[in-house]
Amino acid sequence: MNITTTKITIIRLALIIVAALILLAVIPVFGQSGSARLDLVPGVLAAVVLGLLIYHAAERRRHLLQTVNMELNKLRRIYHLSKNLSDVDGQRYRGWFTDLHGNLYKYMAGFAERDFNKYEDSNKDFRALSYHVYKVPELRSSKEESLYDELLRTVAIAAESRQQIKEAQDSRLSAYSWLVLILLVLNVAITAWLSTDGSSVSRVATALIIAGFFFAVDLLWEIDTLSSERQEIAQRYVDNIGRIELRRRNEE
């Protein structure tokens, strides 16, 4: 699981640990050395819940990225198949292929103006692309029919990939899940504080425990929302324009 690390992420993690250390250094504590810790059971419970949620979010992210790659693969194939179809009879297919290439370019280039969180804003552009495929001129040979059938299947797979991407985005953790998780972590923080005695070692240990749980919450947030990767994923669509254009120039 390769999560993109940004300066904002590093600063946020640094602030968490600094805030925890400062807070435990200045607030009064009530625990006594040698007494049973109150945060053991809440800590185990919160850790189990966090682990399950991180696993679920990581699987959703993995599936989403695989589906994005599938869509990009099929978008490139749409270009290749339509180009091969136009090569059969350049005069008859020239206008159709030119418009299809323009729709494909517009769809992929649109991600330069939006991050992946606004994926559904591309619905109109993809619809224009898929509808234009159906406007193909009359097919006159078995080769043309074979290429066009494969083109239709490819468009269908791309459309299915888009639907799966939307479903993956909609399956993010709910507000209720986040509320329960935050309450569990706050419970750990409060019970850890109540178990802390006045020694410097105890204060630092409690600060690290609290910071560790908030680190895990931050990791879950990054995986679930893709907040550090939205622009990078959107850029993949833009980058694939270059791959198509390079192939086109080589063919010419």
Backbone as CSV, one residue per row, in Angstrom:
resi,resn,N_x,N_y,N_z,CA_x,CA_y,CA_z,C_x,C_y,C_z
1,MET,0.854,-1.189,0.000,0.000,0.000,0.000,0.887,1.235,0.000
2,ASN,1.032,1.847,-1.148,1.933,2.982,-1.303,1.127,4.284,-1.270
3,ILE,1.028,4.858,-0.075,0.264,6.090,0.101,1.175,7.280,-0.166
4,THR,0.711,8.191,-0.983,1.493,9.385,-1.288,1.695,10.236,-0.034
5,THR,2.945,10.601,0.216,3.266,11.445,1.372,3.564,12.861,0.899
6,THR,2.809,13.809,1.395,3.002,15.206,1.023,3.545,15.993,2.211
7,LYS,3.973,17.205,1.943,4.463,18.074,3.019,3.368,18.342,4.041
8,ILE,2.135,18.475,3.544,1.012,18.730,4.455,0.818,17.548,5.398
9,THR,0.956,16.331,4.865,0.814,15.140,5.695,1.879,15.104,6.778
10,ILE,3.121,15.376,6.405,4.220,15.355,7.370,4.018,16.418,8.444
11,ILE,3.614,17.599,8.024,3.367,18.684,8.986,2.242,18.306,9.941
12,ARG,1.181,17.686,9.392,0.044,17.287,10.222,0.461,16.255,11.277
13,LEU,1.265,15.274,10.881,1.730,14.262,11.828,2.643,14.873,12.878
14,ALA,3.503,15.806,12.446,4.393,16.477,13.405,3.586,17.275,14.415
15,LEU,2.541,17.938,13.954,1.706,18.729,14.863,0.987,17.838,15.871
16,ILE,0.587,16.647,15.438,-0.101,15.724,16.351,0.811,15.339,17.510
17,ILE,2.032,14.940,17.185,2.928,14.480,18.254,3.404,15.643,19.129
18,VAL,3.637,16.810,18.525,4.036,17.974,19.322,2.906,18.396,20.243
19,ALA,1.680,18.404,19.725,0.534,18.799,20.538,0.329,17.828,21.696
20,ALA,0.499,16.529,21.409,0.327,15.525,22.474,1.384,15.694,23.557
21,LEU,2.627,15.925,23.163,3.705,16.096,24.154,3.498,17.349,24.989
22,ILE,3.125,18.442,24.345,2.896,19.689,25.079,1.714,19.556,26.033
23,LEU,0.639,18.932,25.531,-0.568,18.780,26.355,-0.278,17.953,27.605
24,LEU,0.424,16.838,27.431,0.713,15.974,28.591,1.767,16.582,29.507
25,ALA,2.495,17.564,29.002,3.505,18.208,29.842,2.894,19.272,30.756
26,VAL,1.748,19.837,30.375,1.212,20.972,31.126,-0.053,20.648,31.919
27,ILE,-0.805,19.639,31.482,-2.063,19.372,32.193,-1.789,18.555,33.459
28,PRO,-2.607,18.727,34.474,-2.439,17.923,35.701,-2.806,16.465,35.447
29,VAL,-2.146,15.545,36.111,-2.425,14.112,35.970,-2.809,13.553,37.329
30,PHE,-3.514,12.409,37.318,-4.087,11.888,38.555,-3.726,10.431,38.817
31,GLY,-3.008,9.810,37.896,-2.650,8.410,38.076,-1.578,8.230,39.126
32,GLN,-1.498,7.014,39.630,-0.497,6.696,40.637,0.385,5.568,40.120
33,SER,1.671,5.652,40.394,2.626,4.660,39.938,2.261,3.279,40.486
34,GLY,2.247,2.274,39.615,1.941,0.907,40.021,0.485,0.548,39.966
35,SER,-0.420,1.504,39.771,-1.853,1.202,39.690,-2.204,0.668,38.317
36,ALA,-3.314,-0.059,38.239,-3.746,-0.657,36.967,-4.099,0.439,35.964
37,ARG,-3.756,0.202,34.726,-4.054,1.195,33.684,-5.508,1.039,33.235
38,LEU,-6.143,2.179,33.045,-7.540,2.181,32.634,-7.723,2.104,31.118
39,ASP,-6.634,2.332,30.380,-6.754,2.438,28.929,-6.502,1.128,28.193
40,LEU,-6.286,0.038,28.906,-5.944,-1.221,28.250,-7.096,-1.742,27.391
41,VAL,-8.259,-1.910,27.982,-9.412,-2.442,27.237,-9.855,-1.466,26.142
42,PRO,-10.046,-0.152,26.443,-10.399,0.779,25.363,-9.360,0.807,24.246
43,GLY,-8.080,0.667,24.616,-7.019,0.685,23.607,-7.103,-0.513,22.671
44,VAL,-7.332,-1.698,23.249,-7.458,-2.905,22.416,-8.672,-2.789,21.507
45,LEU,-9.789,-2.342,22.048,-11.009,-2.203,21.248,-10.811,-1.220,20.101
46,ALA,-10.241,-0.059,20.414,-10.012,0.956,19.380,-9.020,0.455,18.333
47,ALA,-7.997,-0.272,18.759,-7.004,-0.789,17.818,-7.625,-1.800,16.863
48,VAL,-8.490,-2.669,17.381,-9.153,-3.664,16.525,-10.051,-2.978,15.506
49,VAL,-10.844,-2.021,15.972,-11.747,-1.306,15.062,-10.951,-0.544,14.005
50,LEU,-9.904,0.127,14.424,-9.057,0.877,13.490,-8.431,-0.056,12.455
51,GLY,-7.941,-1.199,12.910,-7.322,-2.150,11.991,-8.301,-2.648,10.943
52,LEU,-9.520,-2.976,11.364,-10.536,-3.449,10.421,-10.914,-2.357,9.417
53,LEU,-11.076,-1.146,9.911,-11.460,-0.048,9.023,-10.344,0.288,8.035
54,ILE,-9.095,0.260,8.494,-7.965,0.529,7.598,-7.881,-0.562,6.527
55,TYR,-8.081,-1.813,6.922,-8.054,-2.915,5.954,-9.153,-2.737,4.904
56,HIS,-10.356,-2.418,5.368,-11.476,-2.225,4.441,-11.193,-1.064,3.488
57,ALA,-10.689,0.044,4.024,-10.409,1.209,3.185,-9.285,0.914,2.196
58,ALA,-8.267,0.153,2.629,-7.152,-0.187,1.745,-7.618,-1.079,0.597
59,GLU,-8.520,-2.021,0.881,-9.049,-2.890,-0.172,-9.883,-2.083,-1.165
60,ARG,-10.671,-1.144,-0.647,-11.470,-0.303,-1.538,-10.574,0.544,-2.420
61,ARG,-9.501,1.097,-1.827,-8.555,1.905,-2.595,-7.872,1.067,-3.663
62,ARG,-7.450,-0.148,-3.307,-6.782,-1.026,-4.275,-7.702,-1.333,-5.449
63,HIS,-8.956,-1.655,-5.145,-9.922,-1.948,-6.206,-10.168,-0.724,-7.079
64,LEU,-10.269,0.435,-6.445,-10.517,1.661,-7.203,-9.363,1.956,-8.165
65,LEU,-8.117,1.850,-7.685,-6.968,2.134,-8.543,-6.857,1.118,-9.674
66,GLN,-7.169,-0.141,-9.390,-7.174,-1.148,-10.448,-8.218,-0.819,-11.505
67,THR,-9.364,-0.338,-11.070,-10.433,-0.004,-12.009,-10.077,1.226,-12.831
68,VAL,-9.400,2.191,-12.220,-8.916,3.353,-12.972,-7.957,2.907,-14.070
69,ASN,-7.041,1.997,-13.723,-6.107,1.481,-14.727,-6.840,0.746,-15.847
70,MET,-7.899,0.014,-15.473,-8.687,-0.685,-16.483,-9.353,0.315,-17.431
71,GLU,-9.926,1.373,-16.869,-10.570,2.366,-17.728,-9.564,3.012,-18.671
72,LEU,-8.405,3.387,-18.149,-7.382,4.012,-18.992,-6.937,3.065,-20.107
73,ASN,-6.812,1.793,-19.777,-6.444,0.800,-20.788,-7.489,0.743,-21.891
74,LYS,-8.747,0.772,-21.513,-9.813,0.683,-22.508,-9.954,1.978,-23.306
75,LEU,-9.648,3.101,-22.690,-9.676,4.364,-23.432,-8.608,4.362,-24.525
76,ARG,-7.433,3.856,-24.190,-6.382,3.753,-25.213,-6.798,2.779,-26.311
77,ARG,-7.470,1.702,-25.905,-7.905,0.715,-26.897,-9.002,1.281,-27.802
78,ILE,-9.847,2.137,-27.254,-10.863,2.791,-28.086,-10.189,3.569,-29.205
79,TYR,-9.120,4.278,-28.850,-8.391,5.023,-29.873,-7.785,4.077,-30.912
80,HIS,-7.134,3.029,-30.451,-6.462,2.116,-31.374,-7.452,1.433,-32.315
81,LEU,-8.579,0.972,-31.776,-9.562,0.290,-32.609,-10.198,1.249,-33.617
82,SER,-10.548,2.444,-33.157,-11.159,3.407,-34.079,-10.159,3.854,-35.141
83,LYS,-8.893,3.959,-34.757,-7.850,4.307,-35.737,-7.699,3.196,-36.779
84,ASN,-7.690,1.954,-36.318,-7.595,0.834,-37.262,-8.812,0.765,-38.167
85,LEU,-9.975,1.081,-37.615,-11.187,1.078,-38.425,-11.126,2.170,-39.483
86,SER,-10.609,3.332,-39.115,-10.512,4.426,-40.087,-9.480,4.131,-41.164
87,ASP,-8.483,3.316,-40.821,-7.458,2.964,-41.810,-8.003,2.068,-42.919
88,VAL,-9.116,1.392,-42.639,-9.717,0.521,-43.661,-10.196,1.353,-44.841
89,ASP,-10.821,2.481,-44.523,-11.312,3.381,-45.575,-11.216,4.803,-45.026
90,GLY,-10.061,5.412,-45.228,-9.799,6.716,-44.642,-10.779,7.788,-45.048
91,GLN,-11.194,7.757,-46.276,-12.105,8.803,-46.764,-13.470,8.701,-46.089
92,ARG,-13.965,7.478,-45.951,-15.304,7.288,-45.394,-15.331,7.490,-43.875
93,TYR,-14.245,7.158,-43.204,-14.231,7.219,-41.742,-13.510,8.442,-41.189
94,ARG,-12.935,9.270,-42.054,-12.095,10.360,-41.577,-12.839,11.293,-40.614
95,GLY,-14.025,11.753,-41.017,-14.784,12.680,-40.172,-15.203,12.043,-38.860
96,TRP,-15.653,10.788,-38.949,-16.087,10.077,-37.729,-14.920,9.894,-36.768
97,PHE,-13.769,9.478,-37.276,-12.612,9.249,-36.411,-12.093,10.565,-35.821
98,THR,-12.097,11.620,-36.630,-11.623,12.916,-36.132,-12.472,13.391,-34.963
99,ASP,-13.790,13.269,-35.102,-14.690,13.684,-34.017,-14.542,12.783,-32.796
100,LEU,-14.371,11.476,-33.028,-14.202,10.553,-31.906,-12.917,10.872,-31.155
101,HIS,-11.860,11.137,-31.910,-10.589,11.490,-31.267,-10.738,12.788,-30.467
102,GLY,-11.490,13.737,-30.994,-11.724,14.982,-30.271,-12.498,14.767,-28.984
103,ASN,-13.516,13.878,-29.024,-14.289,13.583,-27.817,-13.430,12.866,-26.780
104,LEU,-12.585,11.952,-27.249,-11.701,11.234,-26.345,-10.705,12.192,-25.683
105,TYR,-10.152,13.076,-26.478,-9.206,14.074,-25.963,-9.894,14.985,-24.938
106,LYS,-11.102,15.427,-25.243,-11.820,16.328,-24.339,-12.118,15.640,-23.009
107,TYR,-12.508,14.367,-23.071,-12.815,13.626,-21.850,-11.583,13.518,-20.951
108,MET,-10.464,13.115,-21.528,-9.261,12.901,-20.724,-8.637,14.223,-20.288
109,ALA,-8.675,15.220,-21.158,-8.092,16.521,-20.819,-8.893,17.229,-19.733
110,GLY,-10.169,16.876,-19.591,-11.005,17.510,-18.581,-10.493,17.303,-17.169
111,PHE,-9.715,16.238,-16.954,-9.193,15.963,-15.616,-8.060,16.907,-15.235
112,ALA,-7.583,17.688,-16.182,-6.569,18.688,-15.848,-7.190,19.825,-15.037
113,GLU,-8.505,19.972,-15.119,-9.199,21.063,-14.450,-9.930,20.614,-13.189
114,ARG,-9.854,19.336,-12.861,-10.559,18.832,-11.685,-9.735,17.718,-11.032
115,ASP,-9.902,17.549,-9.725,-9.238,16.416,-9.093,-10.181,15.217,-9.134
116,PHE,-9.688,14.089,-8.684,-10.443,12.843,-8.829,-11.700,12.840,-7.974
117,ASN,-11.780,13.701,-6.986,-12.971,13.770,-6.151,-14.183,14.267,-6.932
118,LYS,-13.933,14.904,-8.078,-15.027,15.416,-8.924,-15.163,14.559,-10.181
119,TYR,-14.969,13.270,-10.012,-14.992,12.338,-11.138,-16.308,12.394,-11.910
120,GLU,-17.405,12.542,-11.201,-18.718,12.517,-11.866,-18.925,13.727,-12.775
121,ASP,-18.108,14.760,-12.630,-18.222,15.907,-13.533,-17.831,15.539,-14.960
122,SER,-17.195,14.374,-15.116,-16.779,13.928,-16.458,-17.863,13.121,-17.169
123,ASN,-19.036,12.939,-16.544,-20.094,12.114,-17.131,-20.494,12.606,-18.521
124,LYS,-20.657,13.904,-18.659,-21.114,14.469,-19.928,-20.109,14.196,-21.044
125,ASP,-18.832,14.360,-20.748,-17.801,14.151,-21.768,-17.711,12.683,-22.174
126,PHE,-17.845,11.781,-21.209,-17.790,10.361,-21.567,-19.029,9.960,-22.367
127,ARG,-20.167,10.533,-22.008,-21.398,10.232,-22.739,-21.277,10.673,-24.197
128,ALA,-20.667,11.837,-24.413,-20.475,12.320,-25.789,-19.559,11.368,-26.560
129,LEU,-18.537,10.851,-25.881,-17.624,9.909,-26.526,-18.329,8.613,-26.886
130,SER,-19.043,8.040,-25.942,-19.690,6.750,-26.186,-20.807,6.874,-27.217
131,TYR,-21.567,7.959,-27.181,-22.636,8.139,-28.165,-22.074,8.286,-29.575
132,HIS,-20.915,8.932,-29.680,-20.346,9.139,-31.010,-19.899,7.821,-31.643
133,VAL,-19.523,6.858,-30.814,-19.129,5.548,-31.347,-20.281,4.940,-32.150
134,TYR,-21.511,5.171,-31.698,-22.671,4.589,-32.374,-22.979,5.270,-33.712
135,LYS,-22.339,6.398,-33.973,-22.585,7.131,-35.217,-21.652,6.702,-36.343
136,VAL,-21.070,5.521,-36.212,-20.114,5.032,-37.201,-20.789,4.935,-38.579
137,PRO,-20.057,5.258,-39.634,-20.623,5.096,-40.984,-20.953,3.633,-41.273
138,GLU,-21.647,3.408,-42.337,-22.076,2.052,-42.698,-20.866,1.116,-42.815
139,LEU,-20.986,-0.040,-42.172,-19.926,-1.041,-42.228,-20.094,-1.885,-43.484
140,ARG,-19.027,-2.073,-44.253,-19.149,-2.716,-45.563,-18.352,-4.012,-45.697
141,SER,-17.620,-4.388,-44.682,-16.841,-5.615,-44.791,-16.821,-6.325,-43.454
142,SER,-16.453,-7.617,-43.484,-16.393,-8.400,-42.259,-15.311,-7.863,-41.327
143,LYS,-14.226,-7.327,-41.889,-13.168,-6.759,-41.067,-13.678,-5.532,-40.322
144,GLU,-14.425,-4.693,-41.012,-14.986,-3.511,-40.361,-15.956,-3.917,-39.253
145,GLU,-16.779,-4.921,-39.511,-17.732,-5.381,-38.510,-17.011,-5.956,-37.288
146,SER,-15.934,-6.692,-37.530,-15.168,-7.277,-36.433,-14.531,-6.184,-35.573
147,LEU,-13.924,-5.194,-36.212,-13.308,-4.097,-35.469,-14.349,-3.298,-34.691
148,TYR,-15.501,-3.082,-35.315,-16.534,-2.287,-34.654,-17.139,-3.046,-33.472
149,ASP,-17.318,-4.367,-33.606,-17.826,-5.160,-32.484,-16.868,-5.090,-31.301
150,GLU,-15.576,-5.178,-31.585,-14.585,-5.081,-30.525,-14.587,-3.679,-29.912
151,LEU,-14.814,-2.673,-30.741,-14.882,-1.297,-30.246,-16.072,-1.137,-29.302
152,LEU,-17.205,-1.713,-29.658,-18.390,-1.623,-28.799,-18.144,-2.322,-27.460
153,ARG,-17.508,-3.481,-27.490,-17.205,-4.189,-26.242,-16.253,-3.370,-25.363
154,THR,-15.299,-2.729,-26.009,-14.340,-1.924,-25.257,-15.016,-0.728,-24.604
155,VAL,-15.901,-0.068,-25.323,-16.645,1.066,-24.750,-17.499,0.589,-23.581
156,ALA,-18.105,-0.595,-23.725,-18.946,-1.137,-22.649,-18.111,-1.408,-21.397
157,ILE,-16.908,-1.947,-21.563,-16.037,-2.215,-20.411,-15.600,-0.911,-19.754
158,ALA,-15.306,0.106,-20.589,-14.933,1.414,-20.038,-16.086,2.005,-19.232
159,ALA,-17.306,1.871,-19.750,-18.472,2.384,-19.038,-18.690,1.624,-17.725
160,GLU,-18.483,0.309,-17.767,-18.618,-0.487,-16.550,-17.553,-0.100,-15.526
161,SER,-16.351,0.177,-16.004,-15.278,0.610,-15.101,-15.645,1.922,-14.424
162,ARG,-16.229,2.833,-15.185,-16.645,4.109,-14.608,-17.692,3.894,-13.519
163,GLN,-18.617,2.972,-13.745,-19.639,2.693,-12.745,-19.017,2.120,-11.476
164,GLN,-18.047,1.238,-11.641,-17.369,0.666,-10.475,-16.585,1.729,-9.715
165,ILE,-15.991,2.665,-10.443,-15.263,3.757,-9.789,-16.224,4.603,-8.948
166,LYS,-17.377,4.909,-9.511,-18.367,5.707,-8.777,-18.842,4.972,-7.527
167,GLU,-19.080,3.654,-7.658,-19.525,2.868,-6.513,-18.449,2.820,-5.433
168,ALA,-17.187,2.708,-5.847,-16.087,2.694,-4.873,-15.998,4.028,-4.148
169,GLN,-16.199,5.115,-4.877,-16.174,6.430,-4.238,-17.329,6.595,-3.258
170,ASP,-18.482,6.039,-3.601,-19.662,6.175,-2.744,-19.592,5.279,-1.509
171,SER,-18.671,4.304,-1.501,-18.593,3.363,-0.376,-17.581,3.807,0.671
172,ARG,-17.222,5.076,0.666,-16.357,5.601,1.713,-17.025,5.462,3.072
173,LEU,-16.236,5.545,4.130,-16.778,5.445,5.474,-17.823,6.536,5.712
174,SER,-18.884,6.155,6.375,-19.962,7.104,6.649,-19.586,8.026,7.803
175,ALA,-20.352,9.098,7.930,-20.132,10.032,9.043,-20.338,9.336,10.379
176,TYR,-21.280,8.393,10.417,-21.541,7.650,11.650,-20.320,6.819,12.048
177,SER,-19.683,6.180,11.057,-18.485,5.374,11.327,-17.367,6.241,11.889
178,TRP,-17.183,7.415,11.288,-16.143,8.319,11.777,-16.459,8.792,13.191
179,LEU,-17.724,9.056,13.487,-18.105,9.511,14.822,-17.793,8.442,15.861
180,VAL,-18.172,7.193,15.569,-17.892,6.094,16.499,-16.390,5.944,16.708
181,LEU,-15.633,6.022,15.610,-14.181,5.861,15.708,-13.550,6.968,16.550
182,ILE,-13.961,8.205,16.327,-13.404,9.329,17.093,-13.737,9.193,18.578
183,LEU,-14.948,8.741,18.883,-15.323,8.545,20.284,-14.465,7.459,20.930
184,LEU,-14.184,6.383,20.179,-13.329,5.318,20.709,-11.916,5.839,20.997
185,VAL,-11.378,6.614,20.074,-10.027,7.140,20.244,-9.988,8.155,21.389
186,LEU,-11.014,8.980,21.502,-11.078,9.921,22.627,-11.172,9.175,23.948
187,ASN,-11.875,8.055,23.932,-11.963,7.225,25.149,-10.584,6.715,25.544
188,VAL,-9.806,6.287,24.560,-8.436,5.844,24.824,-7.607,7.004,25.383
189,ALA,-7.737,8.180,24.775,-6.952,9.331,25.199,-7.279,9.726,26.638
190,ILE,-8.568,9.724,26.970,-8.976,10.143,28.319,-8.537,9.121,29.359
191,THR,-8.750,7.827,29.074,-8.358,6.806,30.048,-6.837,6.726,30.189
192,ALA,-6.107,6.973,29.093,-4.647,6.998,29.183,-4.189,8.169,30.046
193,TRP,-4.860,9.304,29.889,-4.520,10.479,30.701,-4.806,10.207,32.180
194,LEU,-5.943,9.565,32.466,-6.301,9.264,33.850,-5.369,8.232,34.473
195,SER,-4.667,7.462,33.626,-3.738,6.442,34.136,-2.316,6.964,34.262
196,THR,-2.094,8.221,33.901,-0.747,8.793,33.878,-0.374,9.356,35.242
197,ASP,0.832,8.974,35.718,1.307,9.572,36.977,2.165,10.799,36.662
198,GLY,2.748,11.388,37.667,3.453,12.654,37.496,4.846,12.559,36.922
199,SER,5.369,11.361,36.682,6.734,11.243,36.182,6.814,11.639,34.711
200,SER,7.997,12.110,34.325,8.200,12.510,32.928,8.043,11.331,31.983
201,VAL,8.536,10.154,32.395,8.431,8.961,31.537,6.981,8.616,31.282
202,SER,6.164,8.644,32.317,4.747,8.320,32.174,4.038,9.322,31.272
203,ARG,4.364,10.593,31.432,3.744,11.625,30.599,4.115,11.439,29.116
204,VAL,5.397,11.191,28.853,5.838,10.998,27.465,5.200,9.747,26.864
205,ALA,5.139,8.668,27.661,4.551,7.425,27.163,3.082,7.627,26.789
206,THR,2.350,8.327,27.640,0.936,8.592,27.350,0.783,9.462,26.103
207,ALA,1.654,10.466,25.976,1.600,11.328,24.795,1.832,10.506,23.521
208,LEU,2.772,9.572,23.562,3.067,8.741,22.390,1.913,7.785,22.079
209,ILE,1.268,7.263,23.134,0.107,6.386,22.921,-1.011,7.147,22.220
210,ILE,-1.313,8.328,22.730,-2.382,9.139,22.137,-2.025,9.538,20.712
211,ALA,-0.779,9.983,20.511,-0.351,10.368,19.158,-0.426,9.183,18.208
212,GLY,-0.053,7.986,18.680,-0.099,6.799,17.831,-1.499,6.506,17.328
213,PHE,-2.486,6.637,18.200,-3.862,6.390,17.767,-4.326,7.452,16.772
214,PHE,-3.941,8.690,16.994,-4.335,9.731,16.043,-3.570,9.595,14.725
215,PHE,-2.343,9.057,14.761,-1.632,8.734,13.525,-2.439,7.720,12.705
216,ALA,-2.945,6.698,13.399,-3.725,5.660,12.714,-5.010,6.238,12.131
217,VAL,-5.640,7.144,12.863,-6.849,7.798,12.347,-6.508,8.625,11.110
218,ASP,-5.376,9.310,11.166,-4.945,10.112,10.012,-4.662,9.220,8.809
219,LEU,-4.039,8.072,9.044,-3.782,7.129,7.950,-5.089,6.650,7.337
220,LEU,-6.052,6.325,8.179,-7.357,5.889,7.682,-8.002,6.985,6.841
221,TRP,-7.883,8.226,7.303,-8.444,9.351,6.551,-7.800,9.465,5.171
222,GLU,-6.488,9.326,5.120,-5.768,9.414,3.849,-6.207,8.308,2.891
223,ILE,-6.323,7.088,3.403,-6.703,5.960,2.546,-8.145,6.089,2.099
224,ASP,-9.021,6.458,3.014,-10.454,6.483,2.714,-10.828,7.619,1.776
225,THR,-10.208,8.774,1.953,-10.580,9.942,1.146,-9.672,10.167,-0.052
226,LEU,-8.506,9.483,-0.076,-7.507,9.698,-1.136,-7.111,11.168,-1.225
227,SER,-7.112,11.842,-0.085,-6.912,13.290,-0.094,-5.562,13.705,-0.682
228,SER,-4.529,12.864,-0.507,-3.211,13.213,-1.047,-2.994,12.692,-2.460
229,GLU,-3.965,11.920,-2.978,-3.781,11.266,-4.271,-4.772,11.716,-5.332
230,ARG,-5.724,12.549,-4.954,-6.778,12.920,-5.905,-6.212,13.551,-7.168
231,GLN,-5.300,14.493,-6.993,-4.727,15.165,-8.148,-3.858,14.222,-8.960
232,GLU,-3.130,13.368,-8.272,-2.239,12.420,-8.951,-3.040,11.439,-9.815
233,ILE,-4.160,10.944,-9.285,-4.992,10.008,-10.052,-5.595,10.708,-11.259
234,ALA,-6.095,11.921,-11.058,-6.653,12.680,-12.179,-5.591,12.929,-13.246
235,GLN,-4.355,13.155,-12.817,-3.276,13.422,-13.765,-2.994,12.222,-14.655
236,ARG,-3.323,11.033,-14.205,-3.109,9.845,-15.033,-3.908,9.931,-16.338
237,TYR,-5.110,10.474,-16.247,-5.928,10.617,-17.452,-5.266,11.599,-18.418
238,VAL,-4.764,12.694,-17.886,-4.110,13.701,-18.725,-2.839,13.122,-19.340
239,ASP,-2.079,12.380,-18.559,-0.833,11.796,-19.059,-1.080,10.810,-20.194
240,ASN,-2.222,10.132,-20.157,-2.509,9.155,-21.215,-2.812,9.818,-22.549
241,ILE,-3.143,11.098,-22.527,-3.296,11.827,-23.788,-1.968,11.817,-24.525
242,GLY,-0.900,12.065,-23.796,0.426,12.086,-24.395,0.785,10.749,-25.022
243,ARG,0.385,9.656,-24.384,0.688,8.334,-24.924,-0.059,8.096,-26.235
244,ILE,-1.301,8.561,-26.290,-2.076,8.408,-27.524,-1.522,9.300,-28.624
245,GLU,-1.211,10.541,-28.282,-0.703,11.481,-29.278,0.668,11.040,-29.814
246,LEU,1.489,10.476,-28.913,2.800,9.999,-29.354,2.654,8.868,-30.353
247,ARG,1.760,7.952,-30.067,1.518,6.854,-30.995,0.994,7.384,-32.333
248,ARG,0.123,8.391,-32.250,-0.447,8.937,-33.478,0.640,9.572,-34.341
249,ARG,1.544,10.319,-33.691,2.615,10.954,-34.461,3.550,9.898,-35.081
250,ASN,3.805,8.826,-34.330,4.661,7.766,-34.850,4.015,7.088,-36.058
251,GLU,2.681,6.925,-36.007,1.983,6.267,-37.104,1.965,7.159,-38.341
252,GLU,1.929,8.459,-38.100,1.901,9.391,-39.240,3.280,9.519,-39.870
